Coordinates of C-alpha atoms and ligand atoms in Angstrom, one line a residue:
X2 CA 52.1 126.1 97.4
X3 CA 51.5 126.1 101.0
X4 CA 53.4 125.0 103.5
X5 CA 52.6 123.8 107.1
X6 CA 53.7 122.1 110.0
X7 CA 53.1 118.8 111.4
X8 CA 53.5 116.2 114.3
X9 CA 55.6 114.1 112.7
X10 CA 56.0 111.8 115.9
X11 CA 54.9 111.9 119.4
X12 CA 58.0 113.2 121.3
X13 CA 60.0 111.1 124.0
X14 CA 61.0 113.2 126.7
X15 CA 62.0 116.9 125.2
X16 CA 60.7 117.8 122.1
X17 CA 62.8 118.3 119.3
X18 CA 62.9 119.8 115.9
X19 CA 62.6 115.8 114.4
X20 CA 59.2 115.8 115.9
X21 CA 58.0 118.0 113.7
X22 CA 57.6 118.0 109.9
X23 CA 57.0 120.8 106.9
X24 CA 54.7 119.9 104.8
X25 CA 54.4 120.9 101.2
X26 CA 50.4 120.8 99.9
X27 CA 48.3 123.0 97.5
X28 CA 46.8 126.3 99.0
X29 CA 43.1 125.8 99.7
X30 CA 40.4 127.0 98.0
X31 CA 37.7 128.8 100.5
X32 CA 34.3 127.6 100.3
X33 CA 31.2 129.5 101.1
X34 CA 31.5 131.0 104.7
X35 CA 35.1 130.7 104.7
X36 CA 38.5 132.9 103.9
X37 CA 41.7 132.2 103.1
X38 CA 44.1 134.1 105.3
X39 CA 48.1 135.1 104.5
X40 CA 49.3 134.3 107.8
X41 CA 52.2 136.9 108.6
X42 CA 52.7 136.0 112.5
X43 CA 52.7 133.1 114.1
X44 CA 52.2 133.3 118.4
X45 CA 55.0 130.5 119.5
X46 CA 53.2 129.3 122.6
X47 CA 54.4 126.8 125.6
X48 CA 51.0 125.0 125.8
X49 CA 51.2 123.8 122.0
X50 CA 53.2 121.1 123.7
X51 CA 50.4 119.7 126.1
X52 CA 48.4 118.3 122.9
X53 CA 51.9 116.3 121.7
X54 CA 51.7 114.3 124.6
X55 CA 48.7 111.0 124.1
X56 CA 46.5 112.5 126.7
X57 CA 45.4 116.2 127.6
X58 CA 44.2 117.4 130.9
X59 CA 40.2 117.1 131.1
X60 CA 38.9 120.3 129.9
X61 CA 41.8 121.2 127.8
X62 CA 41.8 120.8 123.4
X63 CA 42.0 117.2 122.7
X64 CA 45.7 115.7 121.9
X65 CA 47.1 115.3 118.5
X66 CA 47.5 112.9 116.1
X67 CA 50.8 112.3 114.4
X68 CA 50.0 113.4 110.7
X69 CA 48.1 116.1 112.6
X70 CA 48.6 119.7 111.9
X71 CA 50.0 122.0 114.2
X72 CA 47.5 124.8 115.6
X73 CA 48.6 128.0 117.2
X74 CA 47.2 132.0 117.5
X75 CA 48.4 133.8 114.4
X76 CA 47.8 136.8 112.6
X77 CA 47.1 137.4 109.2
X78 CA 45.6 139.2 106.0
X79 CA 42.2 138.1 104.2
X80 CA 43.6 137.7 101.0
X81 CA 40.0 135.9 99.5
X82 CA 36.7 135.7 101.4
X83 CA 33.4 133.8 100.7
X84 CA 32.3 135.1 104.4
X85 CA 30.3 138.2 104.9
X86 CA 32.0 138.7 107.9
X87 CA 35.4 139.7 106.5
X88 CA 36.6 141.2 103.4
X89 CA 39.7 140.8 101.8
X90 CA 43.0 142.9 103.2
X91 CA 41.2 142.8 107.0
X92 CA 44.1 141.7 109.1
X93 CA 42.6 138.7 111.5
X94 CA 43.7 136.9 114.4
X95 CA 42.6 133.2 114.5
X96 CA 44.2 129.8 116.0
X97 CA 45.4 128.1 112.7
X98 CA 49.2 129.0 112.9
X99 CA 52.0 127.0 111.9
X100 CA 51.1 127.1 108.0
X101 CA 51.1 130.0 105.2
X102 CA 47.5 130.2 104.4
X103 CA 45.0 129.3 106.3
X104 CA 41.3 128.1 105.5
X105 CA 39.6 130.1 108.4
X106 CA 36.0 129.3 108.6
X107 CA 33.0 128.5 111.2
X108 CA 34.7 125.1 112.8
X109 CA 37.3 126.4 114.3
X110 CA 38.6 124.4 117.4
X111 CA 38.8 126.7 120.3
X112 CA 38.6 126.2 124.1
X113 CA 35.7 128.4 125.4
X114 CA 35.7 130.3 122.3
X115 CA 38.7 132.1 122.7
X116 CA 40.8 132.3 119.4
X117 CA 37.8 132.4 117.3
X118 CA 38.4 134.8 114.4
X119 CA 38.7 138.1 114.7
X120 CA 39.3 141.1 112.7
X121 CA 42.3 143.8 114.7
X122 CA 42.6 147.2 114.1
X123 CA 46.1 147.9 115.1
X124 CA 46.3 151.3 113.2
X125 CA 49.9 152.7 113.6
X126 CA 51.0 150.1 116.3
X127 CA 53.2 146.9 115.1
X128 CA 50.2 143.9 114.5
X129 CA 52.3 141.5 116.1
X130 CA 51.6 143.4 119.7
X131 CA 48.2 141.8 118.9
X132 CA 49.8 138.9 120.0
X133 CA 51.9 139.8 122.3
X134 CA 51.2 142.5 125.3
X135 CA 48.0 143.6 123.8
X136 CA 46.7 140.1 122.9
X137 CA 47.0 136.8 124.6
X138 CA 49.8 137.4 126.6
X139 CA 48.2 140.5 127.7
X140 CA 45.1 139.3 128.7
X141 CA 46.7 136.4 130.7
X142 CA 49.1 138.5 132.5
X143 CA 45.9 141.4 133.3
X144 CA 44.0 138.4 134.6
X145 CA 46.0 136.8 136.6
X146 CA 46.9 139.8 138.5
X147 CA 43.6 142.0 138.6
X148 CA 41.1 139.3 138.6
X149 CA 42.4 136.0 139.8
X150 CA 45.1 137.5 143.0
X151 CA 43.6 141.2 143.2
X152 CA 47.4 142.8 143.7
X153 CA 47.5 146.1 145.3
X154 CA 50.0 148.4 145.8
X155 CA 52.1 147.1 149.3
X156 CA 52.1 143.7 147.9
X157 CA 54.9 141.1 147.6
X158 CA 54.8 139.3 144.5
X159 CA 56.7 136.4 143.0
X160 CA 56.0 135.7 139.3
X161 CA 58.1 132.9 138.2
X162 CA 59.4 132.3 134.4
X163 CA 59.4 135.8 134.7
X164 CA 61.7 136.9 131.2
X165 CA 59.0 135.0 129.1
X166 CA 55.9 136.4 127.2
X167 CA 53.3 136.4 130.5
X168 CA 55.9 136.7 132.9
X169 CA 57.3 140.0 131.7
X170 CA 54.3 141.7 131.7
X171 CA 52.6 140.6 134.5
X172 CA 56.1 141.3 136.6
X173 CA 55.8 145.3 135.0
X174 CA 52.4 145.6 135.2
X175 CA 52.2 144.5 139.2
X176 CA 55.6 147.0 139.4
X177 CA 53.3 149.9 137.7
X178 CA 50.4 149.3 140.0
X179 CA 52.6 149.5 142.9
X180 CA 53.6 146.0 144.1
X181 CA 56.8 144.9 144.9
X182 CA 57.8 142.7 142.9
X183 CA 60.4 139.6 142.8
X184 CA 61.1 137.2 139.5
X185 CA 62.1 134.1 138.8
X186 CA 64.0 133.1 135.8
X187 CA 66.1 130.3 134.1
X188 CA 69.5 132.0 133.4
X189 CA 72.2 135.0 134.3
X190 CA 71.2 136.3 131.3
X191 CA 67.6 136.6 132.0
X192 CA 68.3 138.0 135.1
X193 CA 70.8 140.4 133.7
X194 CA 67.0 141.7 131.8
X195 CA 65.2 141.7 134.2
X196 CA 67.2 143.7 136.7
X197 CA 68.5 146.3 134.2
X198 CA 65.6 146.4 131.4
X199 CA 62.6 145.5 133.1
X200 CA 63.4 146.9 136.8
X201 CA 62.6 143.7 138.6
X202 CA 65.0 141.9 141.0
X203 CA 65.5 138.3 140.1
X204 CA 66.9 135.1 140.5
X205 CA 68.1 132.0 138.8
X206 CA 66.0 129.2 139.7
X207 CA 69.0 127.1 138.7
X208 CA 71.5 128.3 140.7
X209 CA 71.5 127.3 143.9
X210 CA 68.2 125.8 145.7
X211 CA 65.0 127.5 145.2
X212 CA 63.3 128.3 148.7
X213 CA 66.5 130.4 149.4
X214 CA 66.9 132.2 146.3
X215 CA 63.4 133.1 146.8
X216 CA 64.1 134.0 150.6
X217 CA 67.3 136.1 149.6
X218 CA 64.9 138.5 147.8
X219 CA 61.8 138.3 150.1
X220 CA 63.1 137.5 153.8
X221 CA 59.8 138.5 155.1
X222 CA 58.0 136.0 152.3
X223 CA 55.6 136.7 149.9
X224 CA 52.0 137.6 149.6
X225 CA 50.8 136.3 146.1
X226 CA 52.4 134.4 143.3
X227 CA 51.6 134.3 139.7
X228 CA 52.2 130.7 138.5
X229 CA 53.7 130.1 134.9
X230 CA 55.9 126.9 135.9
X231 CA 54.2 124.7 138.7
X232 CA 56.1 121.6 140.7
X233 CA 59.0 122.5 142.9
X234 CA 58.5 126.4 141.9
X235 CA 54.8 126.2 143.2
X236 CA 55.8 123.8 146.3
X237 CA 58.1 126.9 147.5
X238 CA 55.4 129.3 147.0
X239 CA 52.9 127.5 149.3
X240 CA 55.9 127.5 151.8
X241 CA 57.0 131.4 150.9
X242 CA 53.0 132.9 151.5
X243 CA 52.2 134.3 154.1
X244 CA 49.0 133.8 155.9
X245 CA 45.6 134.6 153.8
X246 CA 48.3 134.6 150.9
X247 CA 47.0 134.1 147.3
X248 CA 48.1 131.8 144.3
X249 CA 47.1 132.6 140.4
X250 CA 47.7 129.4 138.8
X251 CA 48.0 130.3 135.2
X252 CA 50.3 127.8 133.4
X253 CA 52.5 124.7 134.6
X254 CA 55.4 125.0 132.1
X255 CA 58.1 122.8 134.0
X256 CA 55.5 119.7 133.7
X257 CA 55.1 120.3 129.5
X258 CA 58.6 119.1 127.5
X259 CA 57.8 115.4 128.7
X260 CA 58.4 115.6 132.4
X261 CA 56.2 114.2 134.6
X262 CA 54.8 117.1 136.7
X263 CA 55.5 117.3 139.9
X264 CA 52.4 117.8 142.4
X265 CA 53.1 120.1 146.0
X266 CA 53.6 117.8 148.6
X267 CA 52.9 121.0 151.0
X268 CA 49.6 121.7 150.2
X269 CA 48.2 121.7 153.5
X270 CA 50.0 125.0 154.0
X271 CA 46.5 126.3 152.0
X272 CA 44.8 125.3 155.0
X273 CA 47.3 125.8 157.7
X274 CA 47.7 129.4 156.6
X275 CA 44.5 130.4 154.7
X276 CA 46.1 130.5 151.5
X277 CA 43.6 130.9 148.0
X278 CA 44.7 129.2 144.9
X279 CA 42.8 129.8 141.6
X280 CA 43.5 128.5 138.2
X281 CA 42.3 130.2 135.3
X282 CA 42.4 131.0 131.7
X283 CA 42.4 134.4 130.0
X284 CA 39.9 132.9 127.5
X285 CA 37.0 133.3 129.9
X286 CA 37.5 137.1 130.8
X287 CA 37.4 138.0 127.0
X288 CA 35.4 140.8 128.8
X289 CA 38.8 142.3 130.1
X290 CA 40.7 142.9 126.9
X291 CA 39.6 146.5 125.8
X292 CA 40.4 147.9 129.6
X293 CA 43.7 145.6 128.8
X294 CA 44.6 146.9 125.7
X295 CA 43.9 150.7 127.3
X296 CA 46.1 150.4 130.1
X297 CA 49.0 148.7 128.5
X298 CA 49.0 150.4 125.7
X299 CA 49.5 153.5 127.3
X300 CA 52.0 152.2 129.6
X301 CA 54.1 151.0 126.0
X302 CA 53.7 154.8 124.8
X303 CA 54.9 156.4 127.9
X304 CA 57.7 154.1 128.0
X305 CA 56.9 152.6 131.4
X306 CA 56.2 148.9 130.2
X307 CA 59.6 147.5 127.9
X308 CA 58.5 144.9 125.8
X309 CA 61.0 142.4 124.2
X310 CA 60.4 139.7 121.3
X311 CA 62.8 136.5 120.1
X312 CA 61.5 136.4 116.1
X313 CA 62.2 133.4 114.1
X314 CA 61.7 133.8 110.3
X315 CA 60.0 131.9 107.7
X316 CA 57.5 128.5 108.8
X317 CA 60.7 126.5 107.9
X318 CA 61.9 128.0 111.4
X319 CA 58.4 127.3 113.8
X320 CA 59.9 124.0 115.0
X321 CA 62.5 125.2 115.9
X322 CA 61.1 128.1 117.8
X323 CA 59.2 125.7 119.4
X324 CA 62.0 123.7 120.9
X325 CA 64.2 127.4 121.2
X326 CA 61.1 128.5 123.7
X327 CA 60.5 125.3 125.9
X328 CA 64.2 125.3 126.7
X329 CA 64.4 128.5 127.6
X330 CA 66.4 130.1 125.0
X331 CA 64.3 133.0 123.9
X332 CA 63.2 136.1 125.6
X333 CA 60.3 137.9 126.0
X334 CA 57.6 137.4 123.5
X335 CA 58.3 134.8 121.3
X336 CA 56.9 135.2 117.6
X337 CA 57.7 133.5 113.9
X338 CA 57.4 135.9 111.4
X339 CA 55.6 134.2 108.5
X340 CA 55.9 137.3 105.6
X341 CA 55.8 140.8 105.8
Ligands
NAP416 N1 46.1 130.5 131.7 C1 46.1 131.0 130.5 O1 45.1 131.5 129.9 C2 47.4 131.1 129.8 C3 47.6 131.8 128.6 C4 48.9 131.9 128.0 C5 50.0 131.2 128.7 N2 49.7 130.5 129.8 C6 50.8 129.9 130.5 O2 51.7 130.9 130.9 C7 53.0 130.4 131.1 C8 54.0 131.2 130.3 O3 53.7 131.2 128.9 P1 54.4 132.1 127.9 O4 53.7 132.0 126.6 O5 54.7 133.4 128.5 O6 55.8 131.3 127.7 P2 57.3 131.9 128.1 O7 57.3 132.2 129.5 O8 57.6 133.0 127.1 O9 58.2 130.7 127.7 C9 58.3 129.5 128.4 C10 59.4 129.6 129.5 O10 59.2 128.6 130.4 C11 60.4 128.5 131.1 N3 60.6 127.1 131.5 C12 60.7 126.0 130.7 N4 60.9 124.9 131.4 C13 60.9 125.3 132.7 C14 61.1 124.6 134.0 N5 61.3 123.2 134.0 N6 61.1 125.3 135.1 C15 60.9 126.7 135.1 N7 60.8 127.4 133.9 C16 60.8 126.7 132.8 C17 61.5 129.0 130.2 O11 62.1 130.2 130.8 P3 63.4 130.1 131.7 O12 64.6 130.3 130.9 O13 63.2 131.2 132.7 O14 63.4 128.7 132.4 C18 60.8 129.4 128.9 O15 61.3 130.6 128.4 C19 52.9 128.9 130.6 O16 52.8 128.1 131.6 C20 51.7 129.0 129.7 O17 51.1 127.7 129.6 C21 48.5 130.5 130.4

């Protein structure tokens, strides 16, 4: 049998684990064109929670229904293929996570194409970097820096929910390339990483009021910011930048788990200062992923770039992964592990 997960009930405020449902069915049977994948890794992702809510932002993947299964990125082996394109044992990445076996096949729902299957090659390195620093999370935290806010070495840059999957990276990656970097993070704990794994000075965006815990660590303000949380984080970045400062805007995390998000009331800083803001999403510079995968998959050889996962085990455990991530309580890359 196969097991997935569903939206049992559109959440009220936070999500929680009573949202969601496992479902018991039959494992599908592919039918010409398609292959049925063993998922092993599932990718536990903030923005899964944008489509639990009865609207999604124009543009974005349409919300769903309750009764709907879950979709995330996930990895897995071909274990029977009616698809010339892949043959049994190739280990695939692909966006129908949160279930066992999945019936991959040509209507896949993707936003710009990114997602669609794809066969990896991860030779000696652990496949679950494929979803991790070398995959999305890579790609997001490469683009966001290199392309969107051009960081150079002599920069100041804040990256806020800096301890998570994106955050890390980009934090290291800017540190590597020769910014100066300052993060932002939800706990003492997090801090504690960042400080003495990662390298990065922090603070806890908790504990005490933002604009000076930013100040503390960057008297003379910032020069870019790389966005993962939005509202009051974002409305003390457009006062933090100095002029002809840049903004990535790459996720909005604070406005996800059923608050209501809240806009920048400052925003005519952008034009009293020069500031650039750009949104973006890594799934339109599918381009950038070999020169991604290159240079931080060196940088994990040498040792320069620590890389840290939270793994949940077994689907039965996705909700709550789910729940564990939007509140804060994992670090790094989050991941289920769906069998070995
Ligand atoms: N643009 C793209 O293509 C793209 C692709 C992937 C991800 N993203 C975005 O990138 C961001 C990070 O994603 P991720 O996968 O790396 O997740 P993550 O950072 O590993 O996990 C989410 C983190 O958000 C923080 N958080 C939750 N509520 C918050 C709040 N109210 N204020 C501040 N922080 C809060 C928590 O950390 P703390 O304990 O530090 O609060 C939590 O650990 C998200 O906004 C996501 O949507 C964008």
């Amino acid at each position: 049998m196969n097991h997935h997960v569903r939206l049992a009930r559109r959440p009220v405020g936070k999500l929680t684990t009573t949202d969601l449902e496992l479902v018991e069915v039959p494992v599908p049977e592919p039918g010409p064109g398609e292959v049925l994948i063993r998922n092993t890794w599932l990718s536990i992702d903030p923005s899964i929670r944008i489509r639990l809510a009865e609207t999604t932002p124009d543009g974005y993947l349409p919300p769903l229904r309750p009764g709907d299964e879950l979709s995330g990125l996930a990895l897995g082996r071909v274990i029977e293929s009616r698809s010339p394109d892949f043959a049994v044992g190739d280990l695939v990445s692909h966006t129908l996570g949160y279930r066992e076996y999945a019936l991959v096949g040509t209507r896949v729902q993707t936003i710009g194409g990114y997602g669609a299957p794809a066969r990896i090659d991860a030779g000696e390195l652990p496949p679950q970097w494929f979803l991790g620093p070398l995959g999305s999370a890579g790609l997001t935290a490469y683009v966001g820096l290199f392309e969107i806010l051009a960081v150079a070495p002599g920069d100041t840059l804040w990256v806020s929910s800096a301890a998570g999957a994106v955050g890390a990276l980009a934090a290291q990656l800017a540190h590597i390339r020769g910014a100066t970097v300052i993060g932002s993070v939800g706990s003492p704990a997090k801090v504690a990483f960042l400080r003495d794994e990662l390298g990065i000075p922090a603070f806890d965006y908790r504990d005490g009021a933002l604009p000076e815990s930013l100040a503390a660590l960057a008297p003379g303000g910032i020069d870019a910011y790389f966005d993962n949380v939005g509202g009051d984080h974002l409305t003390a970045a457009l006062d933090a930048l100095r002029p002809a400062g840049r903004i990535a805007l790459c996720g909005a995390v604070s406005g996800y788990d059923g608050a209501a998000p809240a806009g920048p009331p400052n925003l005519f800083t952008m034009v009293s200062k020069g500031l650039r803001m750009r949104g973006f999403r890594a799934g339109s510079f599918t381009h950038l992923e070999e020169p991604m995968r290159r240079e931080v998959a060196g940088y994990l050889a040498d040792g320069r770039l620590a890389y840290r996962e939270s793994v949940f085990h077994g689907i039965a455990e996705a909700p709550a992964a789910l729940v564990a991530l939007l509140s804060g309580a994992t670090v790094g890359k989050t991941l289920c592990r769906l069998a070995s």
